[in-house]
């Protein structure tokens, strides 16, 4: 299987895709001027301790205060006595305390950024935890022999810090891992010195930009090549890779042809399809994906699946397996987080149900974001959660429609007309003696419908001594209108 990373970088936007045999499996983008806070480290000031909300609010220099949960460790509070080490923020925090915090979740709506005192800094192979003594290996590394080897390496590092081995360390030499650890230790010491001498609130550490983050987290031995279309970034990136993974540097290529890289490889079309509500499955079935404020709903449909010599149960099983595989991919591409409910096609055989869940779990296993399948409801709905650290790709790409305000639907011309006639009658009842003109400005579809309602217009004309004038206005939304009633002066 050919596995590639393609990066298209310009001044307005940086876009990176990970391909398996030409098909997008992961998509990342970052736009100029869009602030990304996750993993940033700040020196903040405690401004409010609110036990009723279970939160400590911290000023980190942003528009809204960030918040810490009460059970966060208190060890990052500056000037904390040795006696209070090991206690929680809720037990010892006071207004005015200066504390080192890291953003774990972007601000959403009216909420500020979620913060943590469990400071972590990721490297290529390991993650350093300066305020912890824990050392372990990622649960995603399942080979017991490899786990044992990596544990021995990580426990041999002489430093008063905690470390977690990342999946990228699979097959990495002891020298590479130790080099990564030494770089992280130097980085932490430099960061801490900056934190000590800087007045709060202040940014102490900023997460790397998107291209370096993707390379750090995804560029490993499984990737055949990394292609980038920006020479300046290519040189920076190759220098970085030579420092952290020298043997992979030769797999980095510069693309400088006239045809845009993503156009050449058919990536633009695939990116557009990411945001489609309907997602086709290989056998003819399809998914319907609907994101709401509270949760995301995914409906699995058989569509045009051809069940030749197969009964209903077998058809449902095949479509559900295809759907489970694709759902894992779609959650990554769209970066959907929070509560997710999946409505698979009904199956009666328990073995089939178990297999579909197994396929879904396998599809989720390659995801960097944490996810958990909570349960299967009595109605057969699969309930799961996926870690959310920022807004979804769709939310960062689209604006709310000014016509429908995000509903996805607008009132029909008939509905608009009924409301208009109701309002017009109310306005005309106020004074029936004087002759009037009702001036209606509306969308073309509404005006066309109004003109077909001859009986209603005639009734209004006779009953209220009113003539109606219709004006098409393309600037008015299809479900809106402007109505004005004026008196017509009598001729002398």
Short mmCIF file of C-alpha atoms in Angstrom, two decimals:
data_model
loop_
_atom_site.label_atom_id
_atom_site.label_comp_id
_atom_site.label_asym_id
_atom_site.label_seq_id
_atom_site.Cartn_x
_atom_site.Cartn_y
_atom_site.Cartn_z
CA UNK A 1 0.00 0.00 0.00
CA UNK A 2 1.48 3.36 -1.09
CA UNK A 3 1.34 5.82 1.79
CA UNK A 4 2.16 9.48 1.19
CA UNK A 5 1.93 12.89 2.85
CA UNK A 6 1.26 15.83 0.52
CA UNK A 7 1.57 19.41 1.75
CA UNK A 8 0.28 22.45 -0.13
CA UNK A 9 1.40 25.63 1.61
CA UNK A 10 0.73 29.26 0.75
CA UNK A 11 0.34 32.55 2.60
CA UNK A 12 -3.39 32.15 3.23
CA UNK A 13 -3.64 28.48 4.09
CA UNK A 14 -1.55 25.40 4.84
CA UNK A 15 -3.15 22.09 3.85
CA UNK A 16 -1.78 18.60 4.44
CA UNK A 17 -3.29 15.25 3.44
CA UNK A 18 -2.22 11.71 4.23
CA UNK A 19 -2.97 9.32 1.37
CA UNK A 20 -3.30 5.56 1.21
CA UNK A 21 -3.21 4.50 -2.45
CA UNK A 22 -4.30 7.97 -3.53
CA UNK A 23 -7.26 8.19 -1.13
CA UNK A 24 -7.32 10.79 1.65
CA UNK A 25 -7.19 9.16 5.07
CA UNK A 26 -6.34 12.25 7.13
CA UNK A 27 -6.76 15.96 6.37
CA UNK A 28 -5.31 18.94 8.23
CA UNK A 29 -5.43 22.65 7.51
CA UNK A 30 -4.44 25.91 9.14
CA UNK A 31 -5.33 29.42 7.99
CA UNK A 32 -3.49 32.66 8.45
CA UNK A 33 -4.94 34.65 11.31
CA UNK A 34 -6.76 31.70 12.88
CA UNK A 35 -5.52 31.21 16.42
CA UNK A 36 -4.80 27.67 17.59
CA UNK A 37 -4.32 27.30 21.33
CA UNK A 38 -4.24 23.56 22.09
CA UNK A 39 -0.91 22.50 23.68
CA UNK A 40 0.17 26.12 24.23
CA UNK A 41 1.61 26.70 27.71
CA UNK A 42 0.81 29.90 29.65
CA UNK A 43 1.84 31.51 32.89
CA UNK A 44 -1.51 32.59 34.32
CA UNK A 45 -3.09 34.20 37.37
CA UNK A 46 -5.89 32.56 39.35
CA UNK A 47 -8.80 35.01 39.31
CA UNK A 48 -11.65 32.99 40.76
CA UNK A 49 -12.10 29.72 42.65
CA UNK A 50 -15.69 28.51 42.21
CA UNK A 51 -16.46 25.25 44.05
CA UNK A 52 -20.11 25.38 42.93
CA UNK A 53 -18.95 25.04 39.30
CA UNK A 54 -16.05 22.74 40.17
CA UNK A 55 -13.67 25.09 38.41
CA UNK A 56 -10.80 27.49 38.93
CA UNK A 57 -10.71 30.38 36.44
CA UNK A 58 -7.33 31.55 35.24
CA UNK A 59 -6.35 34.70 33.36
CA UNK A 60 -3.88 33.63 30.65
CA UNK A 61 -4.01 36.86 28.68
CA UNK A 62 -6.81 35.92 26.28
CA UNK A 63 -10.21 37.54 25.78
CA UNK A 64 -11.90 34.95 28.02
CA UNK A 65 -10.53 33.32 31.13
CA UNK A 66 -9.50 29.70 30.88
CA UNK A 67 -10.67 27.17 33.45
CA UNK A 68 -9.15 24.29 35.40
CA UNK A 69 -11.13 21.48 36.96
CA UNK A 70 -10.75 21.23 40.73
CA UNK A 71 -9.06 17.82 40.62
CA UNK A 72 -6.08 19.04 38.58
CA UNK A 73 -2.70 18.71 40.36
CA UNK A 74 -1.54 21.90 42.07
CA UNK A 75 2.20 21.32 41.60
CA UNK A 76 2.54 23.96 38.85
CA UNK A 77 1.56 26.81 41.20
CA UNK A 78 4.62 29.03 41.64
CA UNK A 79 5.80 29.36 45.25
CA UNK A 80 3.80 26.32 46.40
CA UNK A 81 5.13 25.00 49.71
CA UNK A 82 6.57 21.50 49.86
CA UNK A 83 3.79 20.57 52.26
CA UNK A 84 1.14 21.26 49.63
CA UNK A 85 2.88 19.35 46.83
CA UNK A 86 0.71 16.51 45.55
CA UNK A 87 -2.56 18.22 46.44
CA UNK A 88 -5.20 19.36 43.95
CA UNK A 89 -5.95 22.81 42.61
CA UNK A 90 -9.30 22.73 44.37
CA UNK A 91 -7.61 22.15 47.73
CA UNK A 92 -4.93 24.85 47.62
CA UNK A 93 -5.64 27.42 44.89
CA UNK A 94 -6.34 31.01 45.95
CA UNK A 95 -7.09 34.16 44.03
CA UNK A 96 -3.83 35.72 42.90
CA UNK A 97 -1.85 32.48 42.66
CA UNK A 98 0.48 32.31 39.67
CA UNK A 99 0.25 28.97 37.88
CA UNK A 100 1.69 27.26 34.81
CA UNK A 101 -1.07 25.77 32.65
CA UNK A 102 -1.50 24.14 29.25
CA UNK A 103 -4.49 24.45 26.92
CA UNK A 104 -6.19 21.08 26.44
CA UNK A 105 -9.29 22.29 24.59
CA UNK A 106 -10.01 25.33 22.41
CA UNK A 107 -12.61 27.89 23.57
CA UNK A 108 -16.14 26.94 22.45
CA UNK A 109 -19.08 29.32 22.32
CA UNK A 110 -19.12 31.34 25.53
CA UNK A 111 -16.64 29.02 27.30
CA UNK A 112 -13.00 29.87 27.65
CA UNK A 113 -10.18 27.44 26.95
CA UNK A 114 -10.02 24.30 29.07
CA UNK A 115 -6.70 24.16 30.89
CA UNK A 116 -4.66 21.50 32.60
CA UNK A 117 -1.68 21.46 34.94
CA UNK A 118 -0.61 18.07 33.59
CA UNK A 119 2.01 19.70 31.37
CA UNK A 120 3.22 17.60 28.42
CA UNK A 121 5.58 18.36 25.55
CA UNK A 122 5.58 15.88 22.64
CA UNK A 123 8.67 14.83 20.76
CA UNK A 124 9.00 12.51 17.78
CA UNK A 125 9.20 9.29 19.81
CA UNK A 126 8.24 10.22 23.35
CA UNK A 127 6.30 12.76 25.40
CA UNK A 128 7.88 14.42 28.43
CA UNK A 129 5.80 15.13 31.56
CA UNK A 130 7.90 17.52 33.69
CA UNK A 131 5.65 17.37 36.77
CA UNK A 132 5.22 13.59 36.80
CA UNK A 133 7.38 10.55 37.56
CA UNK A 134 5.25 8.14 35.51
CA UNK A 135 6.95 6.27 32.66
CA UNK A 136 5.04 4.07 30.28
CA UNK A 137 4.28 2.97 26.75
CA UNK A 138 1.29 3.95 24.61
CA UNK A 139 -1.58 1.47 24.83
CA UNK A 140 -1.72 1.49 21.03
CA UNK A 141 1.56 -0.43 20.95
CA UNK A 142 0.24 -3.96 21.38
CA UNK A 143 3.24 -6.16 20.54
CA UNK A 144 4.44 -7.39 23.94
CA UNK A 145 8.05 -7.89 22.87
CA UNK A 146 8.24 -4.33 21.53
CA UNK A 147 6.50 -2.94 24.63
CA UNK A 148 9.07 -4.63 26.85
CA UNK A 149 11.97 -3.26 24.77
CA UNK A 150 10.61 0.27 24.86
CA UNK A 151 9.90 0.11 28.60
CA UNK A 152 13.52 -0.87 29.26
CA UNK A 153 14.75 2.06 27.16
CA UNK A 154 12.46 4.63 28.76
CA UNK A 155 13.29 3.48 32.31
CA UNK A 156 17.01 3.71 31.57
CA UNK A 157 16.81 7.48 30.94
CA UNK A 158 18.28 9.31 33.94
CA UNK A 159 16.13 12.38 34.51
CA UNK A 160 13.57 13.43 37.18
CA UNK A 161 10.69 13.52 34.70
CA UNK A 162 7.93 11.29 33.43
CA UNK A 163 7.89 9.96 29.86
CA UNK A 164 5.37 8.21 27.63
CA UNK A 165 6.55 6.33 24.55
CA UNK A 166 4.57 7.19 21.41
CA UNK A 167 3.57 4.78 18.64
CA UNK A 168 6.15 6.47 16.38
CA UNK A 169 8.83 4.83 18.55
CA UNK A 170 7.99 1.35 17.21
CA UNK A 171 11.24 0.07 15.74
CA UNK A 172 13.18 3.19 16.78
CA UNK A 173 16.68 2.62 18.17
CA UNK A 174 17.64 3.32 21.76
CA UNK A 175 19.90 6.09 20.50
CA UNK A 176 17.02 7.84 18.68
CA UNK A 177 14.77 7.67 21.74
CA UNK A 178 17.50 8.92 24.09
CA UNK A 179 18.28 11.76 21.67
CA UNK A 180 14.60 12.70 21.63
CA UNK A 181 14.51 12.65 25.44
CA UNK A 182 17.59 14.88 25.72
CA UNK A 183 16.09 17.40 23.28
CA UNK A 184 12.83 17.48 25.27
CA UNK A 185 14.69 17.93 28.57
CA UNK A 186 16.63 20.89 27.11
CA UNK A 187 13.42 22.34 25.72
CA UNK A 188 11.65 22.04 29.08
CA UNK A 189 14.52 23.63 31.03
CA UNK A 190 14.60 26.56 28.61
CA UNK A 191 10.83 26.90 28.80
CA UNK A 192 10.84 26.84 32.60
CA UNK A 193 13.56 29.50 32.81
CA UNK A 194 11.42 31.70 30.57
CA UNK A 195 8.38 31.04 32.79
CA UNK A 196 10.26 32.06 35.94
CA UNK A 197 11.42 35.41 34.59
CA UNK A 198 8.21 36.34 32.70
CA UNK A 199 5.43 38.37 34.29
CA UNK A 200 1.95 36.79 34.02
CA UNK A 201 -0.28 36.50 32.15
CA UNK A 202 1.98 35.39 29.30
CA UNK A 203 2.45 32.79 26.57
CA UNK A 204 5.43 30.63 27.49
CA UNK A 205 5.35 27.90 24.82
CA UNK A 206 3.56 27.84 21.48
CA UNK A 207 2.74 24.60 19.68
CA UNK A 208 4.48 24.11 16.34
CA UNK A 209 2.64 25.04 13.16
CA UNK A 210 0.55 22.45 11.35
CA UNK A 211 3.17 21.07 8.95
CA UNK A 212 5.74 20.39 11.68
CA UNK A 213 3.05 18.93 13.92
CA UNK A 214 1.87 16.50 11.20
CA UNK A 215 5.45 15.47 10.41
CA UNK A 216 6.18 14.93 14.10
CA UNK A 217 3.04 12.86 14.66
CA UNK A 218 2.62 10.98 11.35
CA UNK A 219 5.86 10.86 9.33
CA UNK A 220 7.43 7.51 10.09
CA UNK A 221 8.72 4.37 8.38
CA UNK A 222 5.23 3.55 7.07
CA UNK A 223 5.23 6.68 4.86
CA UNK A 224 6.85 6.21 1.44
CA UNK A 225 7.34 9.90 0.75
CA UNK A 226 6.46 13.43 1.83
CA UNK A 227 5.90 15.96 -0.97
CA UNK A 228 5.80 19.71 -0.28
CA UNK A 229 5.19 22.52 -2.78
CA UNK A 230 6.88 25.39 -0.92
CA UNK A 231 10.68 25.68 -1.20
CA UNK A 232 11.24 27.72 1.97
CA UNK A 233 9.14 25.33 4.06
CA UNK A 234 10.78 22.37 2.33
CA UNK A 235 14.23 23.49 3.47
CA UNK A 236 13.01 24.11 7.04
CA UNK A 237 11.23 20.79 7.16
CA UNK A 238 14.12 18.76 5.76
CA UNK A 239 16.44 20.33 8.33
CA UNK A 240 14.00 19.42 11.10
CA UNK A 241 13.65 15.81 9.89
CA UNK A 242 17.43 15.40 9.60
CA UNK A 243 17.64 16.36 13.27
CA UNK A 244 14.91 14.03 14.59
CA UNK A 245 14.77 11.17 12.05
CA UNK A 246 17.80 11.32 9.73
CA UNK A 247 16.95 8.12 7.86
CA UNK A 248 13.64 9.62 6.69
CA UNK A 249 15.15 12.83 5.25
CA UNK A 250 15.66 11.30 1.79
CA UNK A 251 11.90 10.67 1.54
CA UNK A 252 11.14 14.41 1.55
CA UNK A 253 10.59 15.85 -1.93
CA UNK A 254 10.06 19.36 -3.28
CA UNK A 255 7.30 19.82 -5.89
CA UNK A 256 7.70 22.87 -8.14
CA UNK A 257 5.78 22.10 -11.36
CA UNK A 258 3.29 24.57 -12.86
CA UNK A 259 0.20 22.43 -12.18
CA UNK A 260 -0.79 22.79 -8.48
CA UNK A 261 0.11 19.69 -6.49
CA UNK A 262 -3.41 19.04 -5.20
CA UNK A 263 -4.90 19.53 -8.67
CA UNK A 264 -2.43 17.10 -10.19
CA UNK A 265 -3.26 14.39 -7.65
CA UNK A 266 -7.04 14.92 -7.63
CA UNK A 267 -7.00 16.08 -4.02
CA UNK A 268 -9.19 19.17 -4.44
CA UNK A 269 -12.22 17.09 -5.41
CA UNK A 270 -11.69 14.75 -2.47
CA UNK A 271 -11.48 17.69 -0.06
CA UNK A 272 -14.78 19.10 -1.37
CA UNK A 273 -16.44 15.72 -0.78
CA UNK A 274 -15.40 15.74 2.89
CA UNK A 275 -18.23 18.16 3.65
CA UNK A 276 -20.99 16.27 1.83
CA UNK A 277 -23.90 15.16 3.99
CA UNK A 278 -24.13 11.91 2.02
CA UNK A 279 -21.12 9.59 1.79
CA UNK A 280 -21.23 6.71 -0.71
CA UNK A 281 -20.10 3.24 0.33
CA UNK A 282 -18.33 0.78 -2.04
CA UNK A 283 -21.27 -1.64 -2.35
CA UNK A 284 -23.94 0.96 -3.14
CA UNK A 285 -25.01 1.87 0.40
CA UNK A 286 -24.42 5.30 1.90
CA UNK A 287 -24.05 7.31 5.11
CA UNK A 288 -25.93 10.44 6.10
CA UNK A 289 -23.86 12.56 8.52
CA UNK A 290 -25.60 15.39 10.37
CA UNK A 291 -23.73 17.57 12.87
CA UNK A 292 -25.79 19.38 15.52
CA UNK A 293 -24.90 21.53 18.52
CA UNK A 294 -25.34 18.65 20.97
CA UNK A 295 -24.19 15.60 19.01
CA UNK A 296 -23.48 14.10 15.58
CA UNK A 297 -25.88 11.59 14.05
CA UNK A 298 -24.77 9.06 11.42
CA UNK A 299 -27.43 7.06 9.59
CA UNK A 300 -26.48 3.95 7.59
CA UNK A 301 -28.61 3.15 4.53
CA UNK A 302 -28.57 0.21 2.10
CA UNK A 303 -29.21 2.48 -0.91
CA UNK A 304 -28.56 0.67 -4.20
CA UNK A 305 -26.77 -2.27 -2.63
CA UNK A 306 -27.26 -5.30 -4.87
CA UNK A 307 -28.12 -8.25 -2.66
CA UNK A 308 -27.66 -10.96 -5.31
CA UNK A 309 -28.32 -14.34 -3.69
CA UNK A 310 -28.19 -12.72 -0.25
CA UNK A 311 -30.92 -12.38 2.32
CA UNK A 312 -31.78 -9.25 4.29
CA UNK A 313 -29.54 -10.18 7.22
CA UNK A 314 -26.48 -10.75 5.03
CA UNK A 315 -27.12 -7.53 3.12
CA UNK A 316 -27.36 -5.56 6.37
CA UNK A 317 -24.17 -7.15 7.70
CA UNK A 318 -22.11 -6.32 4.59
CA UNK A 319 -23.35 -2.72 4.39
CA UNK A 320 -22.81 -2.18 8.13
CA UNK A 321 -19.22 -3.47 7.91
CA UNK A 322 -18.49 -1.09 5.03
CA UNK A 323 -20.13 1.71 6.99
CA UNK A 324 -18.16 1.00 10.17
CA UNK A 325 -14.90 1.19 8.24
CA UNK A 326 -15.88 4.46 6.54
CA UNK A 327 -17.19 6.04 9.74
CA UNK A 328 -13.75 5.80 11.33
CA UNK A 329 -12.31 7.63 8.32
CA UNK A 330 -15.03 10.30 8.23
CA UNK A 331 -14.62 11.14 11.92
CA UNK A 332 -10.93 11.81 11.30
CA UNK A 333 -11.43 13.80 8.09
CA UNK A 334 -14.15 16.01 9.59
CA UNK A 335 -12.52 16.06 13.04
CA UNK A 336 -15.89 15.37 14.63
CA UNK A 337 -15.82 15.21 18.41
CA UNK A 338 -18.21 14.94 21.34
CA UNK A 339 -21.19 12.58 21.36
CA UNK A 340 -21.79 10.51 18.23
CA UNK A 341 -24.82 8.28 17.60
CA UNK A 342 -24.71 5.72 14.77
CA UNK A 343 -27.87 4.11 13.42
CA UNK A 344 -26.73 0.91 11.69
CA UNK A 345 -29.12 -1.19 9.62
CA UNK A 346 -30.98 -3.62 11.91
CA UNK A 347 -29.41 -7.07 12.30
CA UNK A 348 -30.73 -10.03 14.20
CA UNK A 349 -27.66 -12.30 14.39
CA UNK A 350 -25.57 -11.44 17.46
CA UNK A 351 -22.34 -12.59 15.79
CA UNK A 352 -22.94 -10.04 13.03
CA UNK A 353 -23.53 -7.27 15.57
CA UNK A 354 -20.29 -8.15 17.37
CA UNK A 355 -18.32 -8.19 14.12
CA UNK A 356 -19.61 -4.77 13.05
CA UNK A 357 -18.53 -3.30 16.42
CA UNK A 358 -15.15 -4.98 15.99
CA UNK A 359 -14.72 -3.38 12.54
CA UNK A 360 -15.66 0.00 14.00
CA UNK A 361 -13.15 -0.36 16.83
CA UNK A 362 -10.42 -1.30 14.35
CA UNK A 363 -11.26 1.76 12.22
CA UNK A 364 -11.06 3.99 15.30
CA UNK A 365 -7.75 2.48 16.45
CA UNK A 366 -5.69 4.43 13.89
CA UNK A 367 -7.14 7.72 15.13
CA UNK A 368 -4.86 9.98 17.22
CA UNK A 369 -7.93 11.36 19.02
CA UNK A 370 -9.24 9.23 21.87
CA UNK A 371 -12.61 7.59 21.32
CA UNK A 372 -14.84 5.25 23.27
CA UNK A 373 -17.83 3.14 22.29
CA UNK A 374 -20.21 3.60 25.21
CA UNK A 375 -23.04 1.20 24.44
CA UNK A 376 -25.53 -0.23 21.99
CA UNK A 377 -29.04 0.97 22.87
CA UNK A 378 -32.15 -1.27 22.86
CA UNK A 379 -33.01 0.34 19.51
CA UNK A 380 -29.70 -0.77 18.05
CA UNK A 381 -28.07 2.67 18.14
CA UNK A 382 -24.33 2.73 18.77
CA UNK A 383 -23.38 5.50 21.17
CA UNK A 384 -19.78 6.68 21.26
CA UNK A 385 -17.62 9.68 22.07
CA UNK A 386 -14.56 11.12 20.38
CA UNK A 387 -12.12 13.58 21.90
CA UNK A 388 -12.84 17.16 20.88
CA UNK A 389 -10.07 19.74 21.18
CA UNK A 390 -11.28 22.35 18.68
CA UNK A 391 -14.10 23.13 16.28
CA UNK A 392 -14.81 20.61 13.53
CA UNK A 393 -13.38 21.06 10.04
CA UNK A 394 -16.85 22.03 8.81
CA UNK A 395 -17.28 24.69 11.50
CA UNK A 396 -13.89 26.19 10.60
CA UNK A 397 -14.69 26.15 6.88
CA UNK A 398 -18.32 27.26 6.63
CA UNK A 399 -20.37 30.20 7.93
CA UNK A 400 -23.98 29.96 9.05
CA UNK A 401 -26.33 30.54 6.12
CA UNK A 402 -27.90 34.03 6.40
CA UNK A 403 -31.10 32.74 4.78
CA UNK A 404 -31.87 29.73 6.94
CA UNK A 405 -29.74 30.58 10.02
CA UNK A 406 -28.20 27.13 9.93
CA UNK A 407 -31.43 25.10 9.74
CA UNK A 408 -30.67 23.89 6.24
CA UNK A 409 -34.23 24.70 5.19
CA UNK A 410 -36.28 27.81 4.45
CA UNK A 411 -40.03 28.40 4.46
CA UNK A 412 -41.82 27.61 1.21
CA UNK A 413 -43.28 30.47 -0.90
CA UNK A 414 -46.76 29.35 0.18
CA UNK A 415 -45.84 29.60 3.88
CA UNK A 416 -44.32 33.05 3.37
CA UNK A 417 -47.41 34.21 1.44
CA UNK A 418 -49.82 32.98 4.11
CA UNK A 419 -47.91 34.91 6.77
CA UNK A 420 -47.80 37.99 4.55
CA UNK A 421 -51.57 37.96 3.90
CA UNK A 422 -52.23 37.53 7.62
CA UNK A 423 -50.08 40.53 8.49
CA UNK A 424 -51.56 42.61 5.65
CA UNK A 425 -55.16 42.00 6.82
CA UNK A 426 -54.18 43.03 10.35
CA UNK A 427 -52.64 46.27 9.10
CA UNK A 428 -55.64 47.09 6.89
CA UNK A 429 -58.22 46.52 9.63
CA UNK A 430 -56.97 49.64 11.42
CA UNK A 431 -58.58 51.97 8.88
CA UNK A 432 -61.03 50.71 6.25
CA UNK A 433 -62.33 54.11 5.13
CA UNK A 434 -59.37 55.43 3.19
CA UNK A 435 -58.06 53.91 -0.04
CA UNK A 436 -54.65 52.30 0.36
CA UNK A 437 -51.81 50.73 -1.55
CA UNK A 438 -49.93 47.74 -0.17
CA UNK A 439 -46.34 47.59 -1.51
CA UNK A 440 -44.82 44.14 -1.21
CA UNK A 441 -41.11 43.55 -1.84
CA UNK A 442 -40.05 39.91 -1.83
CA UNK A 443 -38.03 37.20 -3.54
CA UNK A 444 -39.02 36.25 -7.09
CA UNK A 445 -40.48 32.88 -6.00
CA UNK A 446 -42.71 34.54 -3.40
CA UNK A 447 -43.90 37.25 -5.82
CA UNK A 448 -44.77 34.63 -8.43
CA UNK A 449 -46.80 32.67 -5.89
CA UNK A 450 -48.62 35.80 -4.63
CA UNK A 451 -49.73 36.64 -8.17
CA UNK A 452 -51.43 33.26 -8.49
CA UNK A 453 -53.68 33.98 -5.47
CA UNK A 454 -56.18 36.04 -7.46
CA UNK A 455 -59.21 35.26 -5.27
CA UNK A 456 -57.42 36.35 -2.11
CA UNK A 457 -56.13 39.53 -3.74
CA UNK A 458 -59.62 40.37 -5.02
CA UNK A 459 -61.12 39.83 -1.59
CA UNK A 460 -58.53 42.14 0.02
CA UNK A 461 -59.15 44.77 -2.64
CA UNK A 462 -62.92 44.80 -2.09
CA UNK A 463 -63.01 44.37 1.67
CA UNK A 464 -60.25 46.85 2.54
CA UNK A 465 -60.37 49.23 -0.45
CA UNK A 466 -56.72 48.37 -1.19
CA UNK A 467 -54.64 47.74 -4.29
CA UNK A 468 -51.50 45.58 -4.12
CA UNK A 469 -48.20 46.32 -5.80
CA UNK A 470 -45.57 43.57 -6.05
CA UNK A 471 -41.86 44.30 -6.49
CA UNK A 472 -39.25 41.58 -6.98
CA UNK A 473 -36.12 42.18 -4.91
CA UNK A 474 -33.24 39.72 -5.34
CA UNK A 475 -31.54 41.09 -2.23
CA UNK A 476 -34.33 39.76 0.01
CA UNK A 477 -34.08 36.21 1.34
CA UNK A 478 -36.62 33.71 -0.10
CA UNK A 479 -38.36 33.43 3.27
CA UNK A 480 -38.49 37.17 4.05
CA UNK A 481 -40.48 40.13 2.72
CA UNK A 482 -40.96 43.86 3.17
CA UNK A 483 -44.54 45.16 3.49
CA UNK A 484 -45.57 48.79 3.46
CA UNK A 485 -49.10 50.20 3.43
CA UNK A 486 -49.61 53.79 2.33
CA UNK A 487 -52.70 55.97 2.02
CA UNK A 488 -53.63 57.11 -1.47
CA UNK A 489 -54.57 60.77 -1.53
CA UNK A 490 -58.08 61.53 -2.80
CA UNK A 491 -58.34 63.60 -5.92
CA UNK A 492 -59.91 67.01 -5.43
#
